[in-house]
PDB file of C-alpha atoms and ligand atoms in Angstrom:
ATOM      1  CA  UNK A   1      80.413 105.564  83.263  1.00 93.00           C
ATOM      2  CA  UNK A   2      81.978 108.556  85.268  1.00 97.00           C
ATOM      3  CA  UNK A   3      82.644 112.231  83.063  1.00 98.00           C
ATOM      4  CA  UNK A   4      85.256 114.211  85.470  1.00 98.00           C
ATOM      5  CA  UNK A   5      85.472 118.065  84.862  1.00 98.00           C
ATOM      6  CA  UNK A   6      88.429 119.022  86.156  1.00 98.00           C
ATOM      7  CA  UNK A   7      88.983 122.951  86.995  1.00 98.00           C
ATOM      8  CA  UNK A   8      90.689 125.728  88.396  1.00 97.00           C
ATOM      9  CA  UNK A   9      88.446 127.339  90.751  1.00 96.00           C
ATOM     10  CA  UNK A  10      90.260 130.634  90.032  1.00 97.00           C
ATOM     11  CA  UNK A  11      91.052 130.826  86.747  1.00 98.00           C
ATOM     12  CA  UNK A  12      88.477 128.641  85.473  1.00 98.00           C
ATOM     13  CA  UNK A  13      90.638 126.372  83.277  1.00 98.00           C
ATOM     14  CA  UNK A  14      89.213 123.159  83.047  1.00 98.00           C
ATOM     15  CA  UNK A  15      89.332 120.092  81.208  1.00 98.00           C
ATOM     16  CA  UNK A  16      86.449 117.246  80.141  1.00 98.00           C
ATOM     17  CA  UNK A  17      87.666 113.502  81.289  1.00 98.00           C
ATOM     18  CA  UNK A  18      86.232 110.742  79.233  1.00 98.00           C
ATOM     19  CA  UNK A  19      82.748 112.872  77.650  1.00 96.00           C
ATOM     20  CA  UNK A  20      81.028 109.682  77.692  1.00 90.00           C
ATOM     21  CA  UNK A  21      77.566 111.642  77.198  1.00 92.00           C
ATOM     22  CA  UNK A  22      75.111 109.601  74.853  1.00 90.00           C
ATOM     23  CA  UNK A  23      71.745 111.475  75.322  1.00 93.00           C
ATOM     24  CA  UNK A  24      70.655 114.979  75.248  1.00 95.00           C
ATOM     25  CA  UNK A  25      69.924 114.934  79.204  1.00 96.00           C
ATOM     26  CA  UNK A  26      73.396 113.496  79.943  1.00 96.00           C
ATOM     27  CA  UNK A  27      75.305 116.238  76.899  1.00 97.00           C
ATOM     28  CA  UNK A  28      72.870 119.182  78.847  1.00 97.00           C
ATOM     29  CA  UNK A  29      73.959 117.882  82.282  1.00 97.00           C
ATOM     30  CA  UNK A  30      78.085 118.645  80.939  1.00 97.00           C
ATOM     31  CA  UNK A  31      76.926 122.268  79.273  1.00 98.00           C
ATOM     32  CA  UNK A  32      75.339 123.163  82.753  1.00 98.00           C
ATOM     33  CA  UNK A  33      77.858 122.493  84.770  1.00 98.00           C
ATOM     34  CA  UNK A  34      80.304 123.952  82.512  1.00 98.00           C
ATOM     35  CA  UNK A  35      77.967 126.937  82.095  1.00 98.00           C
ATOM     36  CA  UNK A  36      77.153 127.560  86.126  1.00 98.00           C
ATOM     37  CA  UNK A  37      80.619 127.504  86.472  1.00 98.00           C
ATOM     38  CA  UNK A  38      82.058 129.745  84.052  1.00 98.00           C
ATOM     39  CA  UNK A  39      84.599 127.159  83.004  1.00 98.00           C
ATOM     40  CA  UNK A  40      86.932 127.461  79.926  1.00 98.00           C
ATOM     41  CA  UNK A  41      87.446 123.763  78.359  1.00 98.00           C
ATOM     42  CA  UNK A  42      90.606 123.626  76.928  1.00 98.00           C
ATOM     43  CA  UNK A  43      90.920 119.917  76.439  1.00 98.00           C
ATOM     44  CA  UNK A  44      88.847 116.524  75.994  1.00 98.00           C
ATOM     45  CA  UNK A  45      90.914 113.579  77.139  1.00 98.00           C
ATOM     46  CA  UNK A  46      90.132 109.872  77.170  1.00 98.00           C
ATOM     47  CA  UNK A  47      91.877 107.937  79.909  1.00 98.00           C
ATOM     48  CA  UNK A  48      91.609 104.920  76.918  1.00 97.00           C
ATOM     49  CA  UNK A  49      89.178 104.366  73.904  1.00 95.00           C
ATOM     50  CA  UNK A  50      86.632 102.192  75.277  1.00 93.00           C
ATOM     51  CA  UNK A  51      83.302 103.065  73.381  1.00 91.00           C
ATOM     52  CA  UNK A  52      81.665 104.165  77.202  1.00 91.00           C
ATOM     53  CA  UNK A  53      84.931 106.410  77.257  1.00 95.00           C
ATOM     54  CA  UNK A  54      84.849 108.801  74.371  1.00 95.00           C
ATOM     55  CA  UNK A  55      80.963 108.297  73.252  1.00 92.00           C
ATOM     56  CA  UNK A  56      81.048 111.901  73.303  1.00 95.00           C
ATOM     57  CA  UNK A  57      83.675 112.643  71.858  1.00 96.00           C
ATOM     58  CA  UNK A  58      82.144 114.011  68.829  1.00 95.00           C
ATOM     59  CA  UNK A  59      79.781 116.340  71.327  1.00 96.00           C
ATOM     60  CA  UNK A  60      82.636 117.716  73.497  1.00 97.00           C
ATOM     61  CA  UNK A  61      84.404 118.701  70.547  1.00 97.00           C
ATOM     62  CA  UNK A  62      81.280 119.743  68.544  1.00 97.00           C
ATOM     63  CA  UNK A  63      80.730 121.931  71.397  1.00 98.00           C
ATOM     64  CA  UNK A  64      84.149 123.642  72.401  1.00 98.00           C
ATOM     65  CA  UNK A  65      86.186 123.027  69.611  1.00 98.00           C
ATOM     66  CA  UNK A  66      89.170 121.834  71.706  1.00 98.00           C
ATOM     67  CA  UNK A  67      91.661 119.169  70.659  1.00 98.00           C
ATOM     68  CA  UNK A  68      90.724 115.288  71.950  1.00 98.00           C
ATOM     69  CA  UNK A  69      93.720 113.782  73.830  1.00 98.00           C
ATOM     70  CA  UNK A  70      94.727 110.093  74.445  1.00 98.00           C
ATOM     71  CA  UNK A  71      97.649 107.985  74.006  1.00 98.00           C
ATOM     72  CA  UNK A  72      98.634 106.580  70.275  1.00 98.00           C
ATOM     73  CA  UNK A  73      98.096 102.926  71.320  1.00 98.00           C
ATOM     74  CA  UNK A  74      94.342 102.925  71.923  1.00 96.00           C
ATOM     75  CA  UNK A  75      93.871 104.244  68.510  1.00 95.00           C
ATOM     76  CA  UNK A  76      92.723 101.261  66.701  1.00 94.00           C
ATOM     77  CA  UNK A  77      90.184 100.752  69.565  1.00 93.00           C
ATOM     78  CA  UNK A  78      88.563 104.246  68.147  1.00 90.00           C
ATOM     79  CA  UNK A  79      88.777 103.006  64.809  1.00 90.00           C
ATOM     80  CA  UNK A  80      86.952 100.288  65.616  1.00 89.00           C
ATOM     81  CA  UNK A  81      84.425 102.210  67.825  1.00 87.00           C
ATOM     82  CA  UNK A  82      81.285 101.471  65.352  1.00 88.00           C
ATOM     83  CA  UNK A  83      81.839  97.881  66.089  1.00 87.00           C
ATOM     84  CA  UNK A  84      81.983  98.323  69.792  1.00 82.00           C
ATOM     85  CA  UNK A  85      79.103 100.182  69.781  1.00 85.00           C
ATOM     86  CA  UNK A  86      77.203  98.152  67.337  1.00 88.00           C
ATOM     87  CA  UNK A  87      78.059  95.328  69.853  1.00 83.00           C
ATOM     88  CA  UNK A  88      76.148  97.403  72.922  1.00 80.00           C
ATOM     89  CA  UNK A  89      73.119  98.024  70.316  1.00 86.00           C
ATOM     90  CA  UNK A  90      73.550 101.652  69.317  1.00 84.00           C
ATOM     91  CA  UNK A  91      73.913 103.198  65.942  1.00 85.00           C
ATOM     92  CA  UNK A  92      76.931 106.059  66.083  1.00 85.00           C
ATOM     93  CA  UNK A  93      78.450 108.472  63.494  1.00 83.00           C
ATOM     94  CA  UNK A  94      82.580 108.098  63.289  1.00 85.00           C
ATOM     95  CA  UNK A  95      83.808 109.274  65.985  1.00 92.00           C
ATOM     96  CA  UNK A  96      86.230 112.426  65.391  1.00 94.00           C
ATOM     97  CA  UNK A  97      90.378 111.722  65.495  1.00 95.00           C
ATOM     98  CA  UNK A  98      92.395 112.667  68.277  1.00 97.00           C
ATOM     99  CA  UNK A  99      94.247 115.649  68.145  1.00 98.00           C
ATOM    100  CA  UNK A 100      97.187 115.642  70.613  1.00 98.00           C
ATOM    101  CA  UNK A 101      98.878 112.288  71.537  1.00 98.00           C
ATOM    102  CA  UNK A 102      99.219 111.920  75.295  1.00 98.00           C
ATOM    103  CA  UNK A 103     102.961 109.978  76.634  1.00 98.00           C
ATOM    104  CA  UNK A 104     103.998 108.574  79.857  1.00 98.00           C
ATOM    105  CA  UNK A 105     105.112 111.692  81.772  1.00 97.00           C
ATOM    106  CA  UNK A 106     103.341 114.789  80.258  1.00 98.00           C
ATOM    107  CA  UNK A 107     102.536 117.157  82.042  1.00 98.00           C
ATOM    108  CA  UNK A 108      98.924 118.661  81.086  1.00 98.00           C
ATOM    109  CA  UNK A 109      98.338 122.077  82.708  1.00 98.00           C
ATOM    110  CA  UNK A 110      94.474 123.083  84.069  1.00 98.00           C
ATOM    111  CA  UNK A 111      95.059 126.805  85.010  1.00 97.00           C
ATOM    112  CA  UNK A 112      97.160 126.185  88.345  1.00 97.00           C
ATOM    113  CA  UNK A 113      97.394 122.644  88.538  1.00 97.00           C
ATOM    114  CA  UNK A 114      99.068 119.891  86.754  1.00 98.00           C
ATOM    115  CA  UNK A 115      97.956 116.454  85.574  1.00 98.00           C
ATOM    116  CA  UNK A 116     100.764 114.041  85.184  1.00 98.00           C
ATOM    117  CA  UNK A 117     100.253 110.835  82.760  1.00 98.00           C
ATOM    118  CA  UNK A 118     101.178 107.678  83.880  1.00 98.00           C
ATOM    119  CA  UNK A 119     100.899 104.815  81.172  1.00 98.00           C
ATOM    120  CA  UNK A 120      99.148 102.223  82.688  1.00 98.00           C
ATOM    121  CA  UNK A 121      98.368  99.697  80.070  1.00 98.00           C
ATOM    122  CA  UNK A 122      96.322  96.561  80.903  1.00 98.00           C
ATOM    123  CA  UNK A 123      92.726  97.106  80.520  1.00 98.00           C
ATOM    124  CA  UNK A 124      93.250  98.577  77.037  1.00 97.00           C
ATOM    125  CA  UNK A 125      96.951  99.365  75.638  1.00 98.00           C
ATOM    126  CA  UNK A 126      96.576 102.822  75.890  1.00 98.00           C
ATOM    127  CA  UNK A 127      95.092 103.541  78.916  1.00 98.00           C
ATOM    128  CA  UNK A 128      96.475 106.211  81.149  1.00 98.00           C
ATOM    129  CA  UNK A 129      95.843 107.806  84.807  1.00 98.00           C
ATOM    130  CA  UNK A 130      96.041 111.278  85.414  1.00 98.00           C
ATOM    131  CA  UNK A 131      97.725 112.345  88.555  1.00 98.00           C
ATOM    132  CA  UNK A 132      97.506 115.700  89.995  1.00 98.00           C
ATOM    133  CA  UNK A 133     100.424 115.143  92.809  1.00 98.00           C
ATOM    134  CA  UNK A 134      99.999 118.452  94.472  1.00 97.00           C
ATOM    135  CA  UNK A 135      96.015 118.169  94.837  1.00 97.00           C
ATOM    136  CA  UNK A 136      96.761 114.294  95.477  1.00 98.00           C
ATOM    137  CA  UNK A 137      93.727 113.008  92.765  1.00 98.00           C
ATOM    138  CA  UNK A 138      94.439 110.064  90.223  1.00 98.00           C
ATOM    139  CA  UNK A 139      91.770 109.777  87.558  1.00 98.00           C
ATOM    140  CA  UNK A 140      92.600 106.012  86.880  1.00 98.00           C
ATOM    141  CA  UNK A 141      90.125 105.246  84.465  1.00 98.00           C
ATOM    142  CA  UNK A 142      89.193 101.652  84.231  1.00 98.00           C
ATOM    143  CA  UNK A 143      92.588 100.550  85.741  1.00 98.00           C
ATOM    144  CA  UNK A 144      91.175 100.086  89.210  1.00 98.00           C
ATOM    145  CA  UNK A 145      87.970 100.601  91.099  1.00 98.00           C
ATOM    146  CA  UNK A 146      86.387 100.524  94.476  1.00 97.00           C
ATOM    147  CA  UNK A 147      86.929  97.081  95.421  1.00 97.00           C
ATOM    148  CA  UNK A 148      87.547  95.898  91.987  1.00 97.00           C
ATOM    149  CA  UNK A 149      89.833  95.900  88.564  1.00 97.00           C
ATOM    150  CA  UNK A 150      89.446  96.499  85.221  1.00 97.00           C
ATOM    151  CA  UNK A 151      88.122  94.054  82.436  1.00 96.00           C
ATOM    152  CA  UNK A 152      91.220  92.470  80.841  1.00 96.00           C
ATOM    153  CA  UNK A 153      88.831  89.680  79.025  1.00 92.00           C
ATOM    154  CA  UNK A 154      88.248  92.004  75.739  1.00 86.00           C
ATOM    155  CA  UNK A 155      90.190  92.651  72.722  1.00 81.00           C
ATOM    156  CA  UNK A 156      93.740  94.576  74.083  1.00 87.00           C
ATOM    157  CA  UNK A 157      93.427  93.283  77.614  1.00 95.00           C
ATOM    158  CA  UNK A 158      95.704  91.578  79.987  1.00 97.00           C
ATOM    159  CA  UNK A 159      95.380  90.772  82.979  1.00 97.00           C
ATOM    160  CA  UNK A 160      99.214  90.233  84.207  1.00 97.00           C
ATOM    161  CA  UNK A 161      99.728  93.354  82.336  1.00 98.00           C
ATOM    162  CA  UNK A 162      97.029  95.199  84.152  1.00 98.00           C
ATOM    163  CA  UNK A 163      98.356  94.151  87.838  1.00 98.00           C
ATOM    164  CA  UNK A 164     101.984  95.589  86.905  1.00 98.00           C
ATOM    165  CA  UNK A 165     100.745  98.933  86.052  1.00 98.00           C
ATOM    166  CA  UNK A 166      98.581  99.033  89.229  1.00 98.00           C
ATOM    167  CA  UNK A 167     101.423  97.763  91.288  1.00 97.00           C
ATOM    168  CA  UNK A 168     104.624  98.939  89.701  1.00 96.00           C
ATOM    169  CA  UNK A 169     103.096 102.369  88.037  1.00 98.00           C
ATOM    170  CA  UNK A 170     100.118 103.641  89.888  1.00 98.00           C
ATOM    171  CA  UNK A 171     101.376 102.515  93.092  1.00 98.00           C
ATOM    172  CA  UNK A 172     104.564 104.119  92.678  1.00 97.00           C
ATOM    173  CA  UNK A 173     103.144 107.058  91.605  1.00 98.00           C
ATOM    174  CA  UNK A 174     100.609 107.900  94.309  1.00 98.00           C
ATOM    175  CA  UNK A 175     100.538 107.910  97.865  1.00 98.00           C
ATOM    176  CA  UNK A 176      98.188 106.387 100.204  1.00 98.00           C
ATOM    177  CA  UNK A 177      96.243 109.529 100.971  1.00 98.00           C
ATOM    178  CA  UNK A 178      95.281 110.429  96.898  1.00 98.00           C
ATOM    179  CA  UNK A 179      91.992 109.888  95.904  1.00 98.00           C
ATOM    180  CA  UNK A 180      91.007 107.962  93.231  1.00 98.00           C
ATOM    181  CA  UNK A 181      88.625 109.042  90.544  1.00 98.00           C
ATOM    182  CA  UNK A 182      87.385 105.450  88.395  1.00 98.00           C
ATOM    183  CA  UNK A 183      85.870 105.463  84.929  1.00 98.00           C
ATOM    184  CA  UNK A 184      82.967 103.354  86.859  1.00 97.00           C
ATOM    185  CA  UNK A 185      81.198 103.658  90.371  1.00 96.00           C
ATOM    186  CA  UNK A 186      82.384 105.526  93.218  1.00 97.00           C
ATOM    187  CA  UNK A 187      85.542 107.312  94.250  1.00 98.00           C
ATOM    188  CA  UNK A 188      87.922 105.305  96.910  1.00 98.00           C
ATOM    189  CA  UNK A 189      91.880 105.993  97.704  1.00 98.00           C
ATOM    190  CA  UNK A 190      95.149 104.846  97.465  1.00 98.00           C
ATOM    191  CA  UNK A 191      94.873 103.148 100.657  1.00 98.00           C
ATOM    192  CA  UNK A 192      92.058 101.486 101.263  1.00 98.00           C
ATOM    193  CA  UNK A 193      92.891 100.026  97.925  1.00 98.00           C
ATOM    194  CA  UNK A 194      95.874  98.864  98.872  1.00 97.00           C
ATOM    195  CA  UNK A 195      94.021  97.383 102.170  1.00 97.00           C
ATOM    196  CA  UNK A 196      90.713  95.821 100.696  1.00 97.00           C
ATOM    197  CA  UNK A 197      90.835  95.468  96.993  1.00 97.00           C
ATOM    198  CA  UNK A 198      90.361  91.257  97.099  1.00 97.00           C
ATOM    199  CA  UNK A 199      92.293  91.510  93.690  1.00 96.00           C
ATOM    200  CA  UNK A 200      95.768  93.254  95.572  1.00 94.00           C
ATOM    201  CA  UNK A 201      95.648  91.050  99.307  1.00 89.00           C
ATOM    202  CA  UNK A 202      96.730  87.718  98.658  1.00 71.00           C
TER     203      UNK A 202
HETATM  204 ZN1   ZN B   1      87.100 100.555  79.477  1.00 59.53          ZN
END
């Protein structure tokens, strides 16, 4: 899966996207970067609760003791993260709690910019993008991908649910020209999206 670090190139602010690190190569490769680049992590957010999504949780917040984000309604997916993970193979500690509940239409500042949640259940009940309107970026998490949608076919998902949010919420909160950032494979826009996703022509 994809970990964003999102910064200020001036001030330095930044903030950790779904740590999803497992191994010690993949935890080094987030100190590095956050290291080379002088960055100050002030949060850890999860775009939803997905085992992939906040494996490293415990790491990010081991490591700069900064409070772990997400929305309330993806909780019980973290509670039962030792069962999702048992269900990949892997033995895990508990995962830590989160700290700060995130809400449709908070605004989460990263030195000069702004990341605006947008609730876009479907894929899990809690799962959120984060739009930065003035940069034009949407970290969509496993809402929407290049070419593809999220799973809705796992405990929490729903598929009619999922094509509202990106239709009536992402949709309407974006413009053609913003990137997207997925929890999974590459980066693609609003547009072509909109244009070749088979899932959205009909
Ligand atoms: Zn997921």
């Amino acid at each position: 899966m994809n970990c964003y670090i999102y910064y200020d190139e001036i001030s330095k602010d930044a903030v950790i996207i779904d740590p999803g690190a497992f191994t010690d190569d993949e935890k080094n490769e987030i100190i590095k970067f956050v290291d080379d680049h002088e960055l100050n992590i002030n949060k850890i957010i999860n775009t939803h609760g997905h085992i992939d999504h906040v494996l490293g949780n415990s790491f990010a917040k081991e490591v700069y003791d900064k409070p772990i984000c997400m929305n309330e309604d993806d909780v019980f997916l973290l509670e039962g993260s030792r069962d999702q993970a048992r269900f990949f193979g892997l033995e895990i500690p508990p995962l830590p709690g989160i700290d700060e509940y995130i809400c449709e239409g908070d605004l989460i500042t990263v030195g000069s910019a702004q990341l605006k949640v947008v609730k876009t259940p479907g894929h899990s009940p809690g799962s959120v993008c984060l739009i930065d309107d003035e940069n034009k970026v949407v970290f969509c998490g496993d809402l929407i991908f290049q070419n593809s949608i999220g799973r809705t076919d796992i405990p929490g998902g729903n598929y009619k649910v999922l094509m509202n949010s990106i239709k009536d919420k992402l949709f309407l909160n974006s413009k053609d020209d913003y990137v997207i950032y997925p929890g999974h494979m590459d980066e693609s826009t609003i547009g072509k999206e909109k244009q070749y996703n088979p899932f959205l022509i009909s």
